[in-house]
């Protein structure tokens, strides 16, 4: 039986004070039903990590470098993230893919570095609106997962999380219908099962894309939707906790 994970991706929002307030709110109201994680901006990781020590709430980073150490200005290594107390690292978010032109291969390398440092990568996959309209969602998602399988093998997914995030749903207020999202989640699990049935059954597959307190319960009730990666609604403790309550 997989547990639910509700992870908040704060992106590049807020201030140190708003991050502190948000963590206080989440700690105070955690319904304790799902596993919770927050992914603050990197400069706030140490502070937020300290506030989460001795709680059940996990810390995650929004990205991780594909290299171990050295002359990679602006990057943050997996071991540094571990030192900050991170359990998770998001890799391959669509904003990284589209704004910073991160390729499937670079994302796979970031994923591999997270795994080798003992972080749990949250691999984001999903199709653009154009790809959605062309009906090639499964092919796109398969290609994004294949890049990781080629580099890390199925064993790389043993401690990983996958987030299916249709790009057209991220930050738009549009949301995939529960049955369509379920179908893609089932496809993803089936794809992993072709390599290893046990790992496929264990991997948490989250839905991301305009999840909010009003639509969360229907999405989270689907058999292969094991939680959510939440953007906008994770910036308000009440909304994030209401989603967690639905899990
Ligand atoms: C995201 O950025 O991962 C995301 C799901 O954002 P939103 O919830 O705002 O659509």
Coordinates of N, CA and C and ligand atoms in Angstrom, one line a residue:
X1 N 0.9 -1.2 0.0 CA 0.0 0.0 0.0 C 0.9 1.3 0.0
X2 N 0.7 2.1 -1.0 CA 1.5 3.3 -1.1 C 0.9 4.4 -0.2
X3 N 1.8 5.2 0.5 CA 1.2 6.3 1.2 C 1.1 7.5 0.3
X4 N 0.4 8.5 0.7 CA 0.2 9.7 -0.1 C 1.3 10.7 0.3
X5 N 1.7 11.4 -0.7 CA 2.7 12.5 -0.5 C 2.1 13.8 -1.1
X6 N 2.0 14.8 -0.3 CA 1.6 16.1 -0.8 C 2.8 17.1 -0.7
X7 N 3.4 17.5 -1.8 CA 4.6 18.3 -1.8 C 4.3 19.7 -2.4
X8 N 4.8 20.7 -1.7 CA 4.6 22.1 -2.1 C 5.8 22.6 -2.8
X9 N 5.7 23.0 -4.0 CA 6.8 23.7 -4.8 C 6.6 25.2 -4.7
X10 N 7.3 25.8 -3.9 CA 7.1 27.3 -3.7 C 7.7 28.1 -4.8
X11 N 8.5 27.5 -5.7 CA 9.1 28.2 -6.8 C 9.9 29.4 -6.3
X12 N 9.9 30.5 -7.1 CA 10.7 31.7 -6.6 C 9.8 32.7 -6.1
X13 N 9.1 32.4 -5.0 CA 8.1 33.2 -4.4 C 8.5 33.5 -2.9
X14 N 8.0 34.7 -2.5 CA 8.1 35.0 -1.0 C 9.4 35.6 -0.6
X15 N 9.4 35.7 0.7 CA 10.6 36.3 1.4 C 10.9 35.4 2.6
X16 N 12.0 35.7 3.2 CA 12.4 34.8 4.4 C 11.2 34.8 5.4
X17 N 10.7 36.0 5.6 CA 9.6 36.1 6.6 C 8.4 35.3 6.2
X18 N 8.0 35.4 4.9 CA 6.8 34.7 4.5 C 7.1 33.2 4.5
X19 N 8.3 32.7 4.2 CA 8.6 31.3 4.3 C 8.5 30.8 5.8
X20 N 8.9 31.6 6.7 CA 8.8 31.2 8.1 C 7.3 31.1 8.5
X21 N 6.6 32.1 8.1 CA 5.1 32.1 8.4 C 4.4 30.9 7.8
X22 N 4.8 30.6 6.6 CA 4.1 29.5 5.9 C 4.5 28.2 6.6
X23 N 5.7 28.0 7.0 CA 6.1 26.8 7.7 C 5.4 26.7 9.0
X24 N 5.3 27.8 9.7 CA 4.6 27.8 11.0 C 3.2 27.3 10.8
X25 N 2.6 27.9 9.8 CA 1.2 27.5 9.5 C 1.0 26.0 9.2
X26 N 1.9 25.5 8.4 CA 1.8 24.1 8.0 C 2.1 23.2 9.2
X27 N 3.1 23.6 10.0 CA 3.3 22.7 11.1 C 2.2 22.7 12.1
X28 N 1.5 23.9 12.3 CA 0.5 24.0 13.3 C -0.8 23.2 12.8
X29 N -1.0 23.1 11.5 CA -2.3 22.5 11.0 C -2.1 21.2 10.4
X30 N -1.0 20.6 10.4 CA -0.8 19.3 9.7 C -1.8 18.3 10.1
X31 N -2.7 17.9 9.2 CA -3.7 16.9 9.6 C -3.1 15.5 9.8
X32 N -1.9 15.3 9.4 CA -1.2 14.0 9.7 C -1.8 12.8 8.9
X33 N -2.5 13.1 7.8 CA -3.0 12.1 7.0 C -2.0 11.6 5.9
X34 N -1.4 12.6 5.2 CA -0.5 12.3 4.2 C 0.9 12.7 4.6
X35 N 1.9 12.2 3.9 CA 3.3 12.7 4.1 C 3.3 14.1 3.5
X36 N 3.9 15.0 4.1 CA 4.0 16.4 3.6 C 5.5 16.7 3.3
X37 N 5.7 17.5 2.3 CA 7.0 18.0 2.0 C 6.9 19.4 1.4
X38 N 7.8 20.3 1.7 CA 7.9 21.6 1.2 C 9.2 21.8 0.4
X39 N 9.1 22.5 -0.7 CA 10.3 22.8 -1.5 C 10.5 24.3 -1.6
X40 N 11.1 24.9 -0.7 CA 11.3 26.4 -0.7 C 12.4 26.8 -1.6
X41 N 12.5 28.1 -1.9 CA 13.7 28.6 -2.7 C 15.0 28.1 -2.0
X42 N 16.0 27.9 -2.7 CA 17.3 27.3 -2.1 C 17.8 28.1 -1.0
X43 N 17.7 29.4 -1.1 CA 18.4 30.3 0.0 C 17.6 30.1 1.3
X44 N 16.4 29.6 1.3 CA 15.7 29.4 2.5 C 15.7 28.0 3.1
X45 N 16.5 27.1 2.4 CA 16.4 25.7 2.8 C 17.0 25.5 4.2
X46 N 18.1 26.1 4.5 CA 18.7 25.9 5.8 C 17.7 26.3 6.9
X47 N 17.1 27.5 6.7 CA 16.2 28.0 7.8 C 15.0 27.1 7.9
X48 N 14.4 26.8 6.7 CA 13.2 25.9 6.8 C 13.5 24.5 7.3
X49 N 14.7 24.0 6.9 CA 15.1 22.7 7.4 C 15.2 22.7 8.9
X50 N 15.7 23.8 9.4 CA 15.8 23.9 10.9 C 14.5 23.9 11.5
X51 N 13.5 24.6 10.9 CA 12.2 24.6 11.5 C 11.5 23.3 11.4
X52 N 11.9 22.5 10.4 CA 11.2 21.2 10.2 C 11.8 20.1 11.0
X53 N 13.0 20.3 11.6 CA 13.7 19.3 12.4 C 12.7 18.7 13.4
X54 N 12.7 17.4 13.6 CA 11.8 16.8 14.6 C 10.3 17.0 14.3
X55 N 10.0 17.2 13.0 CA 8.6 17.1 12.6 C 8.5 16.0 11.5
X56 N 7.3 15.7 11.2 CA 7.1 14.6 10.1 C 7.2 15.2 8.7
X57 N 7.4 16.5 8.6 CA 7.3 17.2 7.3 C 8.7 17.2 6.7
X58 N 8.8 16.9 5.4 CA 10.1 16.7 4.8 C 10.4 18.0 4.0
X59 N 11.7 18.1 3.8 CA 12.3 19.3 3.0 C 12.7 18.8 1.6
X60 N 12.4 19.6 0.6 CA 12.9 19.3 -0.7 C 13.5 20.5 -1.4
X61 N 14.3 20.2 -2.4 CA 14.9 21.3 -3.2 C 14.2 21.3 -4.5
X62 N 14.3 22.4 -5.2 CA 13.6 22.6 -6.5 C 14.5 22.1 -7.7
X63 N 15.7 21.8 -7.4 CA 16.6 21.3 -8.5 C 17.9 20.8 -7.8
X64 N 18.7 20.1 -8.5 CA 20.0 19.6 -8.0 C 21.0 19.5 -9.2
X65 N 22.2 19.9 -8.9 CA 23.2 19.9 -10.0 C 23.5 18.4 -10.4
X66 N 23.9 18.3 -11.7 CA 24.2 17.0 -12.3 C 25.7 16.7 -12.1
X67 N 26.4 17.6 -11.4 CA 27.8 17.3 -11.1 C 28.0 17.3 -9.6
X68 N 29.1 16.6 -9.2 CA 29.3 16.4 -7.8 C 29.8 17.7 -7.1
X69 N 30.8 18.4 -7.7 CA 31.4 19.6 -7.1 C 32.3 20.2 -8.1
X70 N 32.6 21.5 -7.9 CA 33.6 22.1 -8.7 C 33.1 23.4 -9.3
X71 N 33.6 23.8 -10.5 CA 33.4 25.1 -11.1 C 32.0 25.0 -11.9
X72 N 30.9 25.1 -11.1 CA 29.6 25.1 -11.7 C 28.8 26.2 -11.1
X73 N 29.2 27.5 -11.5 CA 28.6 28.7 -10.8 C 27.1 28.7 -10.8
X74 N 26.6 28.9 -9.7 CA 25.1 29.0 -9.6 C 24.4 27.7 -9.3
X75 N 25.1 26.6 -9.3 CA 24.5 25.3 -9.1 C 24.6 24.9 -7.6
X76 N 23.8 23.9 -7.2 CA 23.9 23.4 -5.9 C 23.9 21.9 -5.9
X77 N 24.9 21.4 -5.2 CA 25.2 19.9 -5.3 C 24.2 19.1 -4.4
X78 N 24.1 17.9 -4.8 CA 23.2 17.0 -4.0 C 23.7 16.9 -2.5
X79 N 25.1 16.8 -2.4 CA 25.5 16.7 -1.0 C 25.3 18.0 -0.2
X80 N 25.3 19.1 -0.8 CA 24.9 20.4 -0.1 C 23.5 20.3 0.3
X81 N 22.6 19.8 -0.6 CA 21.2 19.7 -0.3 C 21.0 18.8 0.9
X82 N 21.7 17.7 0.9 CA 21.6 16.7 2.1 C 22.0 17.5 3.4
X83 N 23.1 18.3 3.3 CA 23.5 19.0 4.5 C 22.5 20.0 5.0
X84 N 21.6 20.5 4.1 CA 20.5 21.4 4.5 C 19.4 20.6 5.1
X85 N 19.4 19.3 5.0 CA 18.3 18.5 5.5 C 17.3 18.0 4.5
X86 N 17.7 18.2 3.2 CA 16.7 17.8 2.2 C 16.5 16.3 2.1
X87 N 15.3 15.9 1.9 CA 15.0 14.5 1.6 C 14.8 14.3 0.1
X88 N 14.1 15.4 -0.5 CA 13.7 15.3 -1.9 C 14.4 16.3 -2.7
X89 N 14.5 16.1 -4.0 CA 14.9 17.1 -5.0 C 14.1 17.0 -6.2
X90 N 13.4 18.0 -6.6 CA 12.6 18.1 -7.8 C 13.6 18.1 -9.0
X91 N 13.4 17.3 -10.0 CA 14.2 17.4 -11.2 C 13.2 17.4 -12.4
X92 N 13.6 18.2 -13.4 CA 12.9 18.2 -14.6 C 11.5 18.9 -14.6
X93 N 11.4 19.8 -13.7 CA 10.1 20.6 -13.7 C 10.0 21.3 -15.0
X94 N 8.8 21.4 -15.5 CA 8.6 21.9 -16.9 C 9.1 23.3 -17.0
X95 N 9.2 24.1 -15.9 CA 9.8 25.4 -16.0 C 11.3 25.4 -16.2
X96 N 11.9 24.3 -15.7 CA 13.3 24.1 -16.0 C 13.5 23.6 -17.5
X97 N 12.6 22.8 -17.9 CA 12.7 22.3 -19.3 C 12.5 23.4 -20.3
X98 N 11.5 24.3 -20.0 CA 11.1 25.3 -21.0 C 11.9 26.5 -20.9
X99 N 12.1 27.1 -19.7 CA 12.8 28.4 -19.6 C 14.3 28.2 -19.6
X100 N 14.8 27.1 -19.1 CA 16.3 26.9 -19.0 C 16.8 25.8 -19.9
X101 N 15.9 25.3 -20.8 CA 16.2 24.4 -21.9 C 16.9 23.1 -21.4
X102 N 16.5 22.7 -20.2 CA 17.1 21.4 -19.7 C 16.6 20.2 -20.5
X103 N 17.5 19.5 -21.0 CA 17.2 18.3 -21.9 C 16.8 17.1 -21.0
X104 N 16.2 16.1 -21.6 CA 15.9 14.9 -20.9 C 17.2 14.3 -20.4
X105 N 18.3 14.4 -21.1 CA 19.6 13.8 -20.7 C 20.2 14.6 -19.5
X106 N 20.1 15.9 -19.5 CA 20.6 16.7 -18.3 C 19.7 16.3 -17.1
X107 N 18.4 16.2 -17.3 CA 17.5 15.9 -16.2 C 17.9 14.5 -15.7
X108 N 18.1 13.6 -16.6 CA 18.5 12.2 -16.1 C 19.8 12.3 -15.3
X109 N 20.7 13.1 -15.7 CA 22.0 13.2 -14.9 C 21.7 13.9 -13.6
X110 N 20.8 14.8 -13.5 CA 20.5 15.4 -12.2 C 19.8 14.4 -11.3
X111 N 19.0 13.6 -11.9 CA 18.3 12.5 -11.2 C 19.3 11.6 -10.6
X112 N 20.3 11.2 -11.5 CA 21.3 10.2 -11.0 C 22.1 10.7 -9.9
X113 N 22.4 12.0 -9.9 CA 23.2 12.6 -8.8 C 22.4 12.6 -7.5
X114 N 21.1 12.9 -7.7 CA 20.3 12.9 -6.4 C 20.3 11.5 -5.8
X115 N 20.1 10.5 -6.7 CA 20.0 9.1 -6.2 C 21.3 8.7 -5.5
X116 N 22.4 9.1 -6.2 CA 23.7 8.6 -5.6 C 24.0 9.3 -4.3
X117 N 23.4 10.5 -4.1 CA 23.7 11.2 -2.8 C 22.7 10.8 -1.7
X118 N 21.7 9.9 -2.1 CA 20.7 9.5 -1.1 C 19.5 10.4 -1.0
X119 N 19.3 11.3 -2.0 CA 18.1 12.1 -2.0 C 17.1 11.3 -2.8
X120 N 15.8 11.6 -2.5 CA 14.7 11.0 -3.3 C 14.3 12.0 -4.4
X121 N 14.7 11.7 -5.7 CA 14.3 12.7 -6.7 C 12.8 12.6 -7.0
X122 N 12.2 13.8 -7.3 CA 10.8 13.9 -7.7 C 10.9 14.3 -9.2
X123 N 10.8 13.3 -10.1 CA 11.0 13.5 -11.5 C 9.7 14.0 -12.1
X124 N 9.7 15.2 -12.7 CA 8.5 15.8 -13.3 C 8.5 15.4 -14.8
X125 N 7.3 14.9 -15.2 CA 7.1 14.6 -16.6 C 5.8 15.2 -17.0
X126 N 5.6 15.4 -18.3 CA 4.3 15.9 -18.8 C 4.4 16.5 -20.1
X127 N 3.3 16.6 -20.8 CA 3.2 17.1 -22.1 C 2.8 18.6 -22.2
X128 N 3.2 19.2 -23.2 CA 2.8 20.6 -23.5 C 1.4 20.6 -24.0
X129 N 0.8 21.8 -24.2 CA -0.5 21.9 -24.7 C -0.5 21.4 -26.2
X130 N 0.5 21.7 -26.9 CA 0.6 21.3 -28.3 C 0.6 19.8 -28.4
X131 N 1.5 19.2 -27.6 CA 1.6 17.7 -27.5 C 0.3 17.1 -27.1
X132 N -0.4 17.7 -26.2 CA -1.7 17.2 -25.7 C -2.6 17.2 -26.8
X133 N -2.7 18.3 -27.6 CA -3.6 18.4 -28.7 C -3.3 17.4 -29.8
X134 N -2.0 17.1 -29.9 CA -1.6 16.1 -31.0 C -1.8 14.7 -30.5
X135 N -2.2 14.5 -29.3 CA -2.5 13.2 -28.8 C -1.2 12.3 -28.5
X136 N -0.1 13.0 -28.2 CA 1.1 12.2 -28.1 C 1.6 12.2 -26.6
X137 N 0.7 12.4 -25.7 CA 1.1 12.5 -24.3 C 1.9 11.2 -23.8
X138 N 1.4 10.1 -24.1 CA 2.1 8.9 -23.7 C 3.5 8.8 -24.2
X139 N 3.6 9.1 -25.5 CA 5.0 9.1 -26.1 C 5.9 10.0 -25.5
X140 N 5.4 11.2 -25.1 CA 6.3 12.3 -24.5 C 6.7 11.8 -23.1
X141 N 5.8 11.3 -22.3 CA 6.0 10.9 -21.0 C 7.0 9.7 -21.0
X142 N 6.8 8.8 -22.0 CA 7.6 7.6 -22.1 C 9.1 8.0 -22.4
X143 N 9.2 9.0 -23.3 CA 10.6 9.5 -23.7 C 11.3 10.1 -22.5
X144 N 10.5 10.9 -21.7 CA 11.1 11.5 -20.5 C 11.6 10.5 -19.5
X145 N 10.8 9.5 -19.3 CA 11.1 8.4 -18.4 C 12.3 7.5 -18.9
X146 N 12.2 7.3 -20.2 CA 13.3 6.5 -20.8 C 14.7 7.0 -20.6
X147 N 14.8 8.4 -20.7 CA 16.1 9.0 -20.5 C 16.7 8.6 -19.2
X148 N 15.8 8.6 -18.1 CA 16.3 8.2 -16.8 C 16.6 6.7 -16.7
X149 N 15.7 5.9 -17.3 CA 15.9 4.5 -17.3 C 17.2 4.1 -18.0
X150 N 17.5 4.8 -19.1 CA 18.8 4.5 -19.8 C 20.0 4.8 -19.0
X151 N 19.9 5.9 -18.2 CA 21.1 6.3 -17.4 C 21.2 5.5 -16.0
X152 N 20.0 5.3 -15.4 CA 20.0 4.8 -14.0 C 19.5 3.4 -13.9
X153 N 18.8 2.9 -15.0 CA 18.1 1.6 -14.9 C 16.9 1.8 -14.0
X154 N 16.1 0.7 -13.9 CA 14.9 0.7 -13.1 C 15.3 0.8 -11.6
X155 N 16.4 0.4 -11.2 CA 16.8 0.5 -9.8 C 16.9 2.0 -9.4
X156 N 17.1 2.9 -10.3 CA 17.1 4.3 -10.0 C 15.8 4.8 -9.4
X157 N 14.7 4.1 -9.8 CA 13.4 4.5 -9.3 C 13.0 3.9 -8.0
X158 N 13.9 3.1 -7.4 CA 13.5 2.4 -6.2 C 13.1 3.4 -5.1
X159 N 13.8 4.6 -5.0 CA 13.5 5.6 -4.0 C 13.0 6.9 -4.6
X160 N 12.5 6.8 -5.8 CA 12.1 8.0 -6.5 C 10.6 8.2 -6.5
X161 N 10.2 9.5 -6.8 CA 8.8 9.8 -6.9 C 8.7 10.4 -8.3
X162 N 7.6 10.2 -9.0 CA 7.3 10.7 -10.3 C 6.2 11.7 -10.1
X163 N 6.3 12.9 -10.7 CA 5.1 13.8 -10.8 C 4.7 13.9 -12.2
X164 N 3.4 13.5 -12.5 CA 2.9 13.8 -13.8 C 2.3 15.1 -13.8
X165 N 2.8 16.0 -14.6 CA 2.4 17.4 -14.6 C 2.1 17.9 -16.0
X166 N 0.9 17.8 -16.5 CA 0.6 18.3 -17.8 C 1.0 19.8 -17.8
X167 N 1.8 20.2 -18.8 CA 2.3 21.6 -18.7 C 1.2 22.6 -18.9
X168 N 0.2 22.2 -19.7 CA -0.9 23.1 -19.9 C -1.8 23.4 -18.6
X169 N -1.6 22.5 -17.6 CA -2.3 22.7 -16.4 C -1.6 23.4 -15.3
X170 N -0.3 23.6 -15.5 CA 0.6 24.3 -14.5 C 0.3 25.8 -14.4
X171 N -0.2 26.2 -13.3 CA -0.4 27.6 -13.0 C -1.5 28.2 -13.9
X172 N -2.3 27.5 -14.6 CA -3.3 28.0 -15.5 C -4.7 27.9 -15.0
X173 N -4.9 27.2 -13.9 CA -6.3 27.0 -13.4 C -7.0 25.8 -14.2
X174 N -6.4 25.4 -15.3 CA -6.9 24.2 -16.0 C -6.4 22.9 -15.3
X175 N -7.2 21.9 -15.2 CA -6.7 20.7 -14.5 C -7.2 19.5 -15.3
X176 N -6.3 18.5 -15.3 CA -6.7 17.3 -16.1 C -7.8 16.6 -15.3
X177 N -8.7 16.0 -16.1 CA -9.9 15.4 -15.4 C -9.3 14.2 -14.6
X178 N -10.0 13.8 -13.5 CA -9.4 12.7 -12.7 C -9.2 11.4 -13.6
X179 N -10.2 11.1 -14.5 CA -10.0 9.9 -15.2 C -8.9 9.9 -16.2
X180 N -8.7 11.1 -16.8 CA -7.6 11.2 -17.8 C -6.3 11.2 -17.1
X181 N -6.2 11.9 -15.9 CA -4.9 11.9 -15.1 C -4.7 10.4 -14.7
X182 N -5.7 9.8 -14.2 CA -5.5 8.4 -13.8 C -5.0 7.5 -14.9
X183 N -5.5 7.7 -16.1 CA -5.0 6.9 -17.3 C -3.5 7.1 -17.5
X184 N -3.0 8.3 -17.4 CA -1.6 8.5 -17.6 C -0.8 8.0 -16.4
X185 N -1.3 8.1 -15.2 CA -0.6 7.5 -14.1 C -0.5 6.0 -14.3
X186 N -1.6 5.4 -14.7 CA -1.6 4.0 -14.9 C -0.6 3.6 -16.0
X187 N -0.5 4.4 -17.0 CA 0.4 4.2 -18.1 C 1.9 4.2 -17.6
X188 N 2.1 5.2 -16.7 CA 3.5 5.4 -16.2 C 3.9 4.2 -15.3
X189 N 2.9 3.8 -14.5 CA 3.2 2.6 -13.6 C 3.4 1.4 -14.4
X190 N 2.6 1.2 -15.5 CA 2.8 0.1 -16.4 C 4.1 0.1 -17.1
X191 N 4.6 1.3 -17.4 CA 5.9 1.4 -18.1 C 7.0 0.9 -17.1
X192 N 6.9 1.3 -15.9 CA 7.9 0.9 -14.9 C 7.8 -0.6 -14.7
X193 N 6.5 -1.1 -14.6 CA 6.3 -2.5 -14.3 C 6.9 -3.4 -15.4
X194 N 7.0 -2.9 -16.6 CA 7.6 -3.7 -17.7 C 9.1 -4.0 -17.3
X195 N 9.7 -3.2 -16.4 CA 11.1 -3.5 -16.0 C 11.1 -4.2 -14.6
X196 N 10.2 -3.7 -13.7 CA 10.2 -4.3 -12.4 C 8.9 -4.0 -11.7
X197 N 8.1 -5.1 -11.5 CA 6.8 -5.0 -11.0 C 6.8 -4.4 -9.5
X198 N 7.8 -4.8 -8.7 CA 7.8 -4.4 -7.3 C 8.0 -2.9 -7.2
X199 N 9.0 -2.5 -8.0 CA 9.4 -1.0 -7.9 C 8.2 -0.3 -8.5
X200 N 7.5 -0.7 -9.5 CA 6.4 0.0 -10.1 C 5.3 0.1 -9.1
X201 N 5.1 -0.9 -8.3 CA 4.0 -0.8 -7.3 C 4.3 0.1 -6.1
X202 N 5.6 0.3 -5.9 CA 6.1 1.1 -4.7 C 6.2 2.6 -5.1
X203 N 6.5 2.9 -6.3 CA 6.8 4.3 -6.7 C 5.5 5.2 -6.5
X204 N 5.7 6.3 -5.8 CA 4.6 7.2 -5.7 C 4.5 8.1 -6.9
X205 N 3.4 8.1 -7.5 CA 3.2 9.0 -8.7 C 2.2 10.1 -8.4
X206 N 2.7 11.3 -8.3 CA 1.9 12.5 -7.9 C 1.3 13.1 -9.2
X207 N 0.2 13.8 -9.0 CA -0.4 14.7 -10.0 C 0.0 16.1 -9.7
X208 N 0.4 16.9 -10.7 CA 0.6 18.3 -10.5 C 0.0 19.1 -11.6
X209 N -0.6 20.2 -11.3 CA -1.2 21.1 -12.3 C -2.5 21.7 -11.8
X210 N -2.4 22.8 -11.2 CA -3.6 23.5 -10.7 C -4.4 22.7 -9.7
X211 N -3.7 21.8 -8.9 CA -4.5 21.1 -7.9 C -4.8 22.2 -6.8
X212 N -6.0 22.1 -6.3 CA -6.4 23.0 -5.2 C -7.4 22.3 -4.3
X213 N -7.8 23.0 -3.2 CA -8.7 22.3 -2.3 C -10.0 21.8 -2.9
X214 N -10.5 22.5 -4.0 CA -11.8 22.1 -4.6 C -11.7 20.9 -5.5
X215 N -10.5 20.7 -6.1 CA -10.4 19.5 -7.0 C -9.6 18.4 -6.5
X216 N -8.9 18.6 -5.3 CA -7.9 17.6 -4.9 C -8.6 16.2 -4.6
X217 N -9.7 16.2 -3.9 CA -10.3 14.9 -3.5 C -10.6 14.0 -4.6
X218 N -11.1 14.5 -5.7 CA -11.4 13.7 -6.9 C -10.2 13.1 -7.5
X219 N -9.1 14.0 -7.6 CA -7.9 13.5 -8.2 C -7.2 12.5 -7.3
X220 N -7.2 12.8 -6.0 CA -6.5 11.9 -5.1 C -7.2 10.6 -4.8
X221 N -8.5 10.5 -5.2 CA -9.2 9.2 -5.0 C -8.9 8.2 -6.1
X222 N -8.2 8.6 -7.1 CA -7.8 7.7 -8.2 C -6.8 6.7 -7.8
X223 N -6.9 5.5 -8.2 CA -6.0 4.4 -7.6 C -4.5 4.6 -7.9
X224 N -4.2 5.3 -9.0 CA -2.7 5.4 -9.3 C -2.2 6.9 -9.0
X225 N -3.1 7.7 -8.4 CA -2.6 9.0 -8.0 C -2.3 9.0 -6.6
X226 N -1.0 9.1 -6.3 CA -0.5 8.9 -4.9 C -0.2 10.2 -4.2
X227 N -0.7 11.3 -4.7 CA -0.5 12.6 -4.0 C -0.4 13.7 -5.0
X228 N 0.1 14.8 -4.6 CA 0.1 16.0 -5.5 C 1.4 16.8 -5.3
X229 N 1.9 17.3 -6.4 CA 2.9 18.4 -6.4 C 2.2 19.7 -6.7
X230 N 2.2 20.5 -5.7 CA 1.3 21.7 -5.6 C 2.2 23.0 -5.8
X231 N 1.8 23.8 -6.7 CA 2.5 25.1 -6.9 C 1.8 26.2 -6.2
X232 N 0.9 26.9 -6.9 CA 0.2 28.1 -6.3 C -0.4 27.8 -5.0
X233 N -1.2 26.7 -4.9 CA -1.9 26.5 -3.7 C -1.0 26.1 -2.5
X234 N 0.3 25.9 -2.7 CA 1.1 25.5 -1.6 C 1.6 26.8 -0.9
X235 N 1.3 27.9 -1.4 CA 1.8 29.2 -0.9 C 0.9 29.7 0.2
X236 N -0.2 29.1 0.4 CA -1.1 29.5 1.5 C -1.3 28.2 2.4
X237 N -1.0 28.3 3.6 CA -1.0 27.2 4.5 C -2.4 26.5 4.5
X238 N -3.4 27.3 4.5 CA -4.8 26.8 4.6 C -5.1 25.9 3.4
X239 N -4.7 26.4 2.2 CA -5.0 25.7 1.0 C -4.2 24.4 0.9
X240 N -2.9 24.5 1.3 CA -2.0 23.3 1.2 C -2.6 22.3 2.2
X241 N -3.0 22.7 3.4 CA -3.5 21.8 4.4 C -4.8 21.2 4.0
X242 N -5.6 22.0 3.3 CA -6.9 21.4 2.9 C -6.7 20.3 1.8
X243 N -5.7 20.5 1.0 CA -5.4 19.5 0.0 C -4.9 18.2 0.8
X244 N -4.0 18.5 1.7 CA -3.5 17.3 2.5 C -4.6 16.6 3.2
X245 N -5.6 17.3 3.6 CA -6.7 16.7 4.3 C -7.5 15.8 3.4
X246 N -7.5 16.1 2.1 CA -8.2 15.3 1.1 C -7.5 14.0 0.7
X247 N -6.3 13.9 1.1 CA -5.5 12.8 0.7 C -5.9 11.5 1.4
Ligands
LIG1 C1 4.0 23.1 -10.3 O1 4.6 24.1 -10.6 O2 4.6 22.0 -10.1 C2 2.5 23.2 -10.2 C3 1.8 22.0 -10.1 O3 2.0 24.4 -10.1 P1 0.4 24.8 -9.9 O4 -0.1 24.0 -8.8 O5 0.5 26.3 -9.6 O6 -0.2 24.5 -11.2

